[in-house]
Coordinates of C-alpha atoms in Angstrom, one line a residue:
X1 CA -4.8 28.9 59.0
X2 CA -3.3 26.8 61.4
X3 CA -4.5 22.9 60.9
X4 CA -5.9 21.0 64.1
X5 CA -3.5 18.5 65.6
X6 CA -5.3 15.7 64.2
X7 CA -5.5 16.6 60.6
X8 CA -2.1 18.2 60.3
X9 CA 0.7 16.6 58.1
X10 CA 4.1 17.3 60.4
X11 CA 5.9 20.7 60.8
X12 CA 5.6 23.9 58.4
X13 CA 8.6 25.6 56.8
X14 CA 8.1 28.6 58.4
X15 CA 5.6 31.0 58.4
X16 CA 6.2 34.3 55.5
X17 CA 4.3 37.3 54.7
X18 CA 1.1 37.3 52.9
X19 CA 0.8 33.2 53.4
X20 CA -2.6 32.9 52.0
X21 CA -1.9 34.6 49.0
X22 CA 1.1 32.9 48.4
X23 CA -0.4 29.4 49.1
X24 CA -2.5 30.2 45.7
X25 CA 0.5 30.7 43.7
X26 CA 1.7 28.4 41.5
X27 CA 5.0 26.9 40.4
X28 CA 5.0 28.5 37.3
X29 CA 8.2 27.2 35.6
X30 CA 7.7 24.0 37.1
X31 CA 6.4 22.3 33.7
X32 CA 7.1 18.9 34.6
X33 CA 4.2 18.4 31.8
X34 CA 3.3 14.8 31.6
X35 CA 3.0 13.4 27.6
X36 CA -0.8 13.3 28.4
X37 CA -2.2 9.2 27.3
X38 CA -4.1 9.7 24.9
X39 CA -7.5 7.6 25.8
X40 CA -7.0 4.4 24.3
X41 CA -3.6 4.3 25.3
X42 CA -2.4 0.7 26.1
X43 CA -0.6 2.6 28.8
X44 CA -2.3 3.7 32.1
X45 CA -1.9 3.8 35.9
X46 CA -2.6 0.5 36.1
X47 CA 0.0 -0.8 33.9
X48 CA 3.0 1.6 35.2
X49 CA 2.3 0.0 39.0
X50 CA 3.8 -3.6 37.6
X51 CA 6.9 -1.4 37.9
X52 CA 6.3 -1.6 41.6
X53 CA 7.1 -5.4 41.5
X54 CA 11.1 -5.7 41.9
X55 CA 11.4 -3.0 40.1
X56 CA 12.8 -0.5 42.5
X57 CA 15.3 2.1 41.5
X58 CA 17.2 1.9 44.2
X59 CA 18.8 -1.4 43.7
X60 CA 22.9 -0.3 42.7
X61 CA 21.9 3.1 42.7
X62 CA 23.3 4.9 46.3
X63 CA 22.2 8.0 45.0
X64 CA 18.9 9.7 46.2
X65 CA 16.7 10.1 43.1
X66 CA 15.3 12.8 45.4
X67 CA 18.2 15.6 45.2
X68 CA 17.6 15.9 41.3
X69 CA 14.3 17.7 42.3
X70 CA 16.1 20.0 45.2
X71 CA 15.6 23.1 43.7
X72 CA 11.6 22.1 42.4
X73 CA 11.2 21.4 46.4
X74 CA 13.4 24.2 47.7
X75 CA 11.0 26.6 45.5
X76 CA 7.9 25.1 46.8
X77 CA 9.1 25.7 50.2
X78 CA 8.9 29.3 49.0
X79 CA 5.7 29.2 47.5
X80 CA 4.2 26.8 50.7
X81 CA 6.0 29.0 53.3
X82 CA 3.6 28.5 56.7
X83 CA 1.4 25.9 54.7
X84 CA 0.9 23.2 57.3
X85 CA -0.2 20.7 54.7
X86 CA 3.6 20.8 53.3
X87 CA 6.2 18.8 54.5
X88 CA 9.7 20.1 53.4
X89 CA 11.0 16.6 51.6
X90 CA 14.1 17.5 51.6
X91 CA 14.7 17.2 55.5
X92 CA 16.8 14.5 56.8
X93 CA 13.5 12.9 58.4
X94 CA 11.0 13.2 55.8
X95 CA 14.2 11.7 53.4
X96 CA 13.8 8.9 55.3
X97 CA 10.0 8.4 55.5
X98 CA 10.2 9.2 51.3
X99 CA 12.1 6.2 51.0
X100 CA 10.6 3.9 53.3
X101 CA 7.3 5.0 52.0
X102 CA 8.3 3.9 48.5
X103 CA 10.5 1.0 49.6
X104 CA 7.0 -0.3 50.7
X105 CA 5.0 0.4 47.9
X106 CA 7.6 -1.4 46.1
X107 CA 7.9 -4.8 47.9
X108 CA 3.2 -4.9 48.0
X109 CA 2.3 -7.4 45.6
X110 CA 0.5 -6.6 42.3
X111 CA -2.7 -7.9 43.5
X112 CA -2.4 -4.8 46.4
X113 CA -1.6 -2.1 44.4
X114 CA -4.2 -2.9 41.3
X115 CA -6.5 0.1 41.9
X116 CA -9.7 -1.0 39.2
X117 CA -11.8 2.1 37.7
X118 CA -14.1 2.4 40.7
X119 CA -11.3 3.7 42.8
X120 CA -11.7 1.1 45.4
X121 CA -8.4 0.5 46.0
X122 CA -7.0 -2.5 48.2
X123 CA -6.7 -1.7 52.3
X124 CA -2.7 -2.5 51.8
X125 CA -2.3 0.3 49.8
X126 CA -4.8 2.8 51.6
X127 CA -2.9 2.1 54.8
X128 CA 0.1 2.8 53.2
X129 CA -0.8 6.1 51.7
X130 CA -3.0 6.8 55.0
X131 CA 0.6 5.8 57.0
X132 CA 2.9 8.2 55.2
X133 CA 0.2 11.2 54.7
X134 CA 0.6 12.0 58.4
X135 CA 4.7 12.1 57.5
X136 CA 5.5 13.4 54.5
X137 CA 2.0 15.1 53.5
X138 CA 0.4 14.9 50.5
X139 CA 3.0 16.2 48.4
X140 CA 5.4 13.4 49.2
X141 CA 2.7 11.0 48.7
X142 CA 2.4 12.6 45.0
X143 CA 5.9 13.1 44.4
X144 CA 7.1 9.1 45.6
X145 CA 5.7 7.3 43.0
X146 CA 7.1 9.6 39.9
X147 CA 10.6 10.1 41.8
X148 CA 11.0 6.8 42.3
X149 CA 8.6 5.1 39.8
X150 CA 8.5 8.0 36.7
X151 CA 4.7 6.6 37.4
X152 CA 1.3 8.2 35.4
X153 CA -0.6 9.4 38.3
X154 CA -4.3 9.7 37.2
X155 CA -5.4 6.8 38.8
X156 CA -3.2 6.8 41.6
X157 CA -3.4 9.9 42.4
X158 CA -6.7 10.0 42.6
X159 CA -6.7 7.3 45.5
X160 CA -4.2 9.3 47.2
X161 CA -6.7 12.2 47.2
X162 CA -9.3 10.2 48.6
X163 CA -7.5 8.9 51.7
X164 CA -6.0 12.6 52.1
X165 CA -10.2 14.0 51.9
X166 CA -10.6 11.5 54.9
X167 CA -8.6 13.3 57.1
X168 CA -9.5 16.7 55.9
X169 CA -12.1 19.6 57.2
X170 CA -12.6 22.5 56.3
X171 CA -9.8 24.7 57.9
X172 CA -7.0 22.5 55.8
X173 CA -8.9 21.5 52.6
X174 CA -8.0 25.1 51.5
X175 CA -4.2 24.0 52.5
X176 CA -4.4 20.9 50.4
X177 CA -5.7 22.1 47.5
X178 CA -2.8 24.9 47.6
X179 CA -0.4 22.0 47.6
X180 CA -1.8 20.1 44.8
X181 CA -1.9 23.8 43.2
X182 CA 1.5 24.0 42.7
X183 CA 2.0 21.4 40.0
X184 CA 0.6 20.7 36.9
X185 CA -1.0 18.0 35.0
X186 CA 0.4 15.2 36.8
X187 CA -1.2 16.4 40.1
X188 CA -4.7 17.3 39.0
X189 CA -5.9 13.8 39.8
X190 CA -4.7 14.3 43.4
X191 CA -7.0 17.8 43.4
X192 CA -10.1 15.7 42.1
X193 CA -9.6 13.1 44.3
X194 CA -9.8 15.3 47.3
X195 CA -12.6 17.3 46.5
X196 CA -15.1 14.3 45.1
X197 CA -14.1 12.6 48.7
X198 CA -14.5 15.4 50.5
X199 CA -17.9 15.4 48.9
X200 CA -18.4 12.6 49.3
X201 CA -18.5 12.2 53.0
X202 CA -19.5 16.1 53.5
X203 CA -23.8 16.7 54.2
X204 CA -25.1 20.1 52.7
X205 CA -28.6 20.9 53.1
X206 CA -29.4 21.9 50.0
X207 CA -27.6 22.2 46.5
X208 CA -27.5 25.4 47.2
X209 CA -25.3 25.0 50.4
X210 CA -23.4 22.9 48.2
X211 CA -22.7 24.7 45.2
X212 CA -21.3 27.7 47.7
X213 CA -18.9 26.0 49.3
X214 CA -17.5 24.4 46.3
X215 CA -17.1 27.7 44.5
X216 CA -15.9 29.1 47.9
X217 CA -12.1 30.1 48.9
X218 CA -12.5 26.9 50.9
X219 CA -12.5 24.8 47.8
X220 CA -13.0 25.3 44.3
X221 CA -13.0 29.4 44.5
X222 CA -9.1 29.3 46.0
X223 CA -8.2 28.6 42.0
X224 CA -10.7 31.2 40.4
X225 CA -8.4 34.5 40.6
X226 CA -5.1 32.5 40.5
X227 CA -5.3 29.7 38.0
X228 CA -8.8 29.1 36.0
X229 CA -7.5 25.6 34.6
X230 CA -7.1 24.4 38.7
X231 CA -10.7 25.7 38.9
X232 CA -12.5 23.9 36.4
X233 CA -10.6 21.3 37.1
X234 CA -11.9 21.2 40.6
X235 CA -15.1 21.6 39.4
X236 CA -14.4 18.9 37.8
X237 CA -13.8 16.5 40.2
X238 CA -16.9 18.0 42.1
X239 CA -18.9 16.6 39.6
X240 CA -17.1 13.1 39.9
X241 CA -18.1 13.2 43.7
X242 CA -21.7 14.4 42.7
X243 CA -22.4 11.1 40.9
X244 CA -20.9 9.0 43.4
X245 CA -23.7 10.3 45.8
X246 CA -26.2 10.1 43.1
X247 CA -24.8 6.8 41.9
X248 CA -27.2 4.9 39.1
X249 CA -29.9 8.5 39.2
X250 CA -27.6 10.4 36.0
X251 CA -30.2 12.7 35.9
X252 CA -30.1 13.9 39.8
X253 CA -26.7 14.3 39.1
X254 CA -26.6 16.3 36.3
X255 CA -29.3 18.7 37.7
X256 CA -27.3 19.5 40.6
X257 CA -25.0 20.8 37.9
X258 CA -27.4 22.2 35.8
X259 CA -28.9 24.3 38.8
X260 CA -25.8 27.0 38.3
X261 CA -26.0 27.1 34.4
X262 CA -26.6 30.5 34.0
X263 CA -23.6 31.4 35.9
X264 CA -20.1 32.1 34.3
X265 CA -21.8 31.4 31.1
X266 CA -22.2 27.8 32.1
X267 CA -18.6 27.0 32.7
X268 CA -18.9 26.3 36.4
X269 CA -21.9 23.6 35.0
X270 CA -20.1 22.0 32.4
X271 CA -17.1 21.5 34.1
X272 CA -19.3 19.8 36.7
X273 CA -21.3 17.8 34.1
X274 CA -17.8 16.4 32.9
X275 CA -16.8 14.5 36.0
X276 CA -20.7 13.2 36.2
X277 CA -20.2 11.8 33.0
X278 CA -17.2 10.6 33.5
X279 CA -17.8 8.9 37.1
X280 CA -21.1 7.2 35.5
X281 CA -19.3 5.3 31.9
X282 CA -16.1 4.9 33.9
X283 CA -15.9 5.1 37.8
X284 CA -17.9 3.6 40.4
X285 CA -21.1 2.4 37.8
X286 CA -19.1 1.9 34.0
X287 CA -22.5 2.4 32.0
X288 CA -22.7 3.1 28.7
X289 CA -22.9 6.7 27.3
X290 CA -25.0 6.6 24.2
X291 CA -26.7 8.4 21.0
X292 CA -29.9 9.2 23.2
X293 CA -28.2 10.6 26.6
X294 CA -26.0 13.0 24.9
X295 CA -28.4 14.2 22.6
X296 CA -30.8 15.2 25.0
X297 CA -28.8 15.7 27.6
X298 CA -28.2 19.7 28.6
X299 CA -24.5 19.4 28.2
X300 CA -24.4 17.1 25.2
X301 CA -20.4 18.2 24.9
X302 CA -19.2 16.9 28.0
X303 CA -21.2 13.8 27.8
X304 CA -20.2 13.2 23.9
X305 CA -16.5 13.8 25.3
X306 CA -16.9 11.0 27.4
X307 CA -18.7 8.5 24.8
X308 CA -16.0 8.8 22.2
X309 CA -13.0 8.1 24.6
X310 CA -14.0 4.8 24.9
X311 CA -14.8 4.2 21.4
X312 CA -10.9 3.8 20.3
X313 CA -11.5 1.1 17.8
X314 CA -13.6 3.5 15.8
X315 CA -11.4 6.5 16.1
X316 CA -8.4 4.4 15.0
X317 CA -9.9 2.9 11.9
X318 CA -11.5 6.4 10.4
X319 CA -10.5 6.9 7.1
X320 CA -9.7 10.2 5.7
X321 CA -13.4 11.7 4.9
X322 CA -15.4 9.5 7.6
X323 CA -17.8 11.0 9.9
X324 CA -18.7 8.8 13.0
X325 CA -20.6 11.4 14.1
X326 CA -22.7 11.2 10.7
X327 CA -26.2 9.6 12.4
X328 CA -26.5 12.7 14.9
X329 CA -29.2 14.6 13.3
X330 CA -29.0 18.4 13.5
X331 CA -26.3 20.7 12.7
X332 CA -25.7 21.6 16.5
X333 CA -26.1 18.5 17.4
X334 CA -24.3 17.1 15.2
X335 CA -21.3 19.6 15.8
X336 CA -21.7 18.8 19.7
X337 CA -20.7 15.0 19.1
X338 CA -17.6 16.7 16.5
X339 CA -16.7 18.1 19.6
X340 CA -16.2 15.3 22.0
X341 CA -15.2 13.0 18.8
X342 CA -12.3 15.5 18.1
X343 CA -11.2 15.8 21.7
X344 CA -11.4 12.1 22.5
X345 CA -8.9 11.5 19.2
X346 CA -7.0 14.4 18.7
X347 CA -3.8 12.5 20.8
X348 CA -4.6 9.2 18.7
X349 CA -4.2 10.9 15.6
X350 CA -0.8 12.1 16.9
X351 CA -0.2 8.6 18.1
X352 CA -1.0 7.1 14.8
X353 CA 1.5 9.1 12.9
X354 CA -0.1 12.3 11.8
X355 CA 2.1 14.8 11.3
X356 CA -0.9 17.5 11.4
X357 CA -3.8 16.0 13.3
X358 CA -5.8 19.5 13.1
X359 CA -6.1 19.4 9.7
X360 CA -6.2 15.8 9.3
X361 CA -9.3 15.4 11.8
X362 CA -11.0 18.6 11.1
X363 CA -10.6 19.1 7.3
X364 CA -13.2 16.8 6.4
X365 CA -15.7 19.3 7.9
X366 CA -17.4 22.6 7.0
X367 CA -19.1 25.2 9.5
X368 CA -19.9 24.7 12.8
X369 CA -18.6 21.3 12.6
X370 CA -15.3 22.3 11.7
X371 CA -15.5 25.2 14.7
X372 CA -16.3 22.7 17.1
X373 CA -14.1 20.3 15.7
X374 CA -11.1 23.0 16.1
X375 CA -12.5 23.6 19.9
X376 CA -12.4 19.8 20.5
X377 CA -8.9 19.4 19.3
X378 CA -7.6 22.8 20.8
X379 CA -8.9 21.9 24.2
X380 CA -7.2 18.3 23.9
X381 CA -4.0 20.4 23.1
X382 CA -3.9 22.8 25.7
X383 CA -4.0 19.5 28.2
X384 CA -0.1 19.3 27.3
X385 CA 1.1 23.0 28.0
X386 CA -1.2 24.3 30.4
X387 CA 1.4 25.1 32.6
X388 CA 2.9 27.4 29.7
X389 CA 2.6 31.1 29.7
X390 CA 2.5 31.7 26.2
X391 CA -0.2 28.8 25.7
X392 CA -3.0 31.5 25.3
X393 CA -1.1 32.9 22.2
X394 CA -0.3 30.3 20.8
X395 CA -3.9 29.0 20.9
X396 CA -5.3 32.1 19.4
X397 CA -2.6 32.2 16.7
X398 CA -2.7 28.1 15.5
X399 CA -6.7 28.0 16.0
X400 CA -7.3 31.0 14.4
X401 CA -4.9 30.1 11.3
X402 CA -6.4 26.4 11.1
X403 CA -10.4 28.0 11.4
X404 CA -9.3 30.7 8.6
X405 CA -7.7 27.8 6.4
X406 CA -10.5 25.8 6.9
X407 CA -13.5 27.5 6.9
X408 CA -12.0 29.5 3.9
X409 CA -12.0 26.0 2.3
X410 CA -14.9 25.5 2.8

């Protein structure tokens, strides 16, 4: 689909066969896989942009930090071929517009480029990213700040998507989200950022209109067939830009969610109810998630998820046969805050030392618990090779050996 005039990002590279099918493919040995922060982590976007501050690579260095990703680009000129969202970087004028982009972002002052949890980041740097969009697309804008910066983009990258979802409609949103497609963990915050601003400023009619053009080949639905982690992960962010529309009404949010639970076995839901949560204890309102909103709420995993990552000084000081989740009454219950308690501290556990977190974190339980203990853990895991193709197998083979082990035990 050709993008109007107004919306487009600068010249294609060239129009291939089969363009929509190969928009959907994804870079599949580019594993650039970021270390994923644990939550907790003293590190975080916030922190890596005081790098910005005379801190420039390019100070005795004539080399372009950009030619050691040629052959990433040169494939994604492949992939992208008659993508009009894609800007070849490696052309002498978006070179140029790369480097003054981040020679920019590198002389704005800290108190421009601090972007604080509810996303509403200063008009500096918006311009700046709303500037270069139109030059070097949305890829460049996601690939400046780790060329030049090694920077953690789940904060910034969000922002990015946001001032990219301005400028968006319908006929390119499609072509954005096949850009952000092609990487992997580092550029999922771009993909939720775009789709919670594009619903953000979109009006359906009913949630009905709304949930069928998010699971559409417009949106969400262009990951389903190709990549099911880019699809919940989209889903994700829908549910970020959900509660930013329902801001300070949890519940309205979560039943727009709730209204396709009986869909793909409640995936599609869940993955929504995971960015409501998260938007509502750390986005635009930063309330707190507690014992009585997961407990009765209909997806008391993804809200438990997001209680425990902010509850670091408990997950650090557990000793070896503590149960923080000990006060949630009922073995499912009780099971569902494992779940979000395991996920939230698998990469702490790592961080701390342990040299087998799985076992370390999950031994001290028995049944269901330890099941959803393993899922929790798992799931954290898979964050960190997602873009592997043997992740599924080696999923299935360490869960499976850690459940026998432990359940056995007990």
């Amino acid at each position: 689909h050709e993008a109007p005039a107004a919306v487009g990002v600068g010249v294609g590279v060239g129009v291939g066969k089969d363009v929509a099918r190969r928009h959907r493919r994804r870079l599949g040995f580019f594993d650039s896989v970021y270390s994923v922060i644990a939550p907790g982590s003293k590190e975080s976007a916030n922190s890596a942009m005081k790098s910005l501050s005379g801190a420039g690579i390019m100070r005795g260095d004539s080399s372009d930090p950009l030619d050691k990703y040629a052959n990433q680009i040169r494939r994604m000129n492949e992939i992208l071929a008659g993508n009009p969202e894609w800007v070849d970087l490696l052309t002498p004028s978006a070179r140029r517009h790369m480097k003054s982009y981040a020679d920019k972002l590198n002389k704005l002052p800290q108190s421009d480029v601090h972007i604080p949890m509810n996303h509403m980041a200063p008009a500096a740097v918006t311009n700046l990213f709303t500037e270069y969009y139109h030059k070097i697309g949305i890829g460049g804008l996601m690939f400046a700040p780790v060329i030049y910066y090694r920077m953690d983009l789940q904060l910034f990258g969000h922002n990015i998507g946001m001032v990219v979802a301005e400028a968006v409609n319908e006929t390119s949103l499609p072509n954005t989200l096949a850009v952000l497609g092609t990487h992997t963990t580092d550029w999922r915050a771009g993909i939720h950022g775009v789709v919670w601003g594009y619903i953000h400023k979109s009006h359906f009619a009913s949630t009905d209109e709304q949930w069928a053009f998010v699971r559409s080949e417009k949106a969400c639905g262009a990951f389903l067939e190709t990549n099911t982690y880019f699809y919940t992960s989209c889903l994700h962010g829908f549910g970020h830009g959900l509660y930013q529309v329902y801001k300070d009404d949890l519940l309205g949010a979560i039943e727009v969610c709730s209204h396709v639970k009986d869909d793909n076995n409640g995936e599609d839901a869940s993955q929504c109810a995971t960015g409501v949560y998260m938007e509502y204890s750390a986005g635009v309102s930063r309330y707190p998630l507690t014992t009585e909103i997961c407990t009765s709420s209909a997806f008391p995993r993804a809200c438990w998820l997001r209680a425990w990552v902010v509850r670091v000084a408990a997950i650090r000081s557990m000793g070896p046969t503590d149960d923080p989740c000990h006060d949630v009454a009922g073995e499912t219950a009780h099971a569902d805050c494992i779940y979000g308690l395991a996920k939230a501290a698998y990469g702490i556990f790592l961080q701390q030392g342990s040299s087998d977190p799985l076992v370390d974190l999950c031994g001290r339980y028995s049944g269901e618990a330890a099941i959803m203990c393993i899922y929790g853990s798992m799931s954290m895991q898979a964050r960190t090779i997602e873009g592997k193709a043997v992740r599924i197998r080696w999923l299935t083979s360490a869960a499976g050996t850690v459940a026998r082990r432990l359940l056995c035990a007990s």
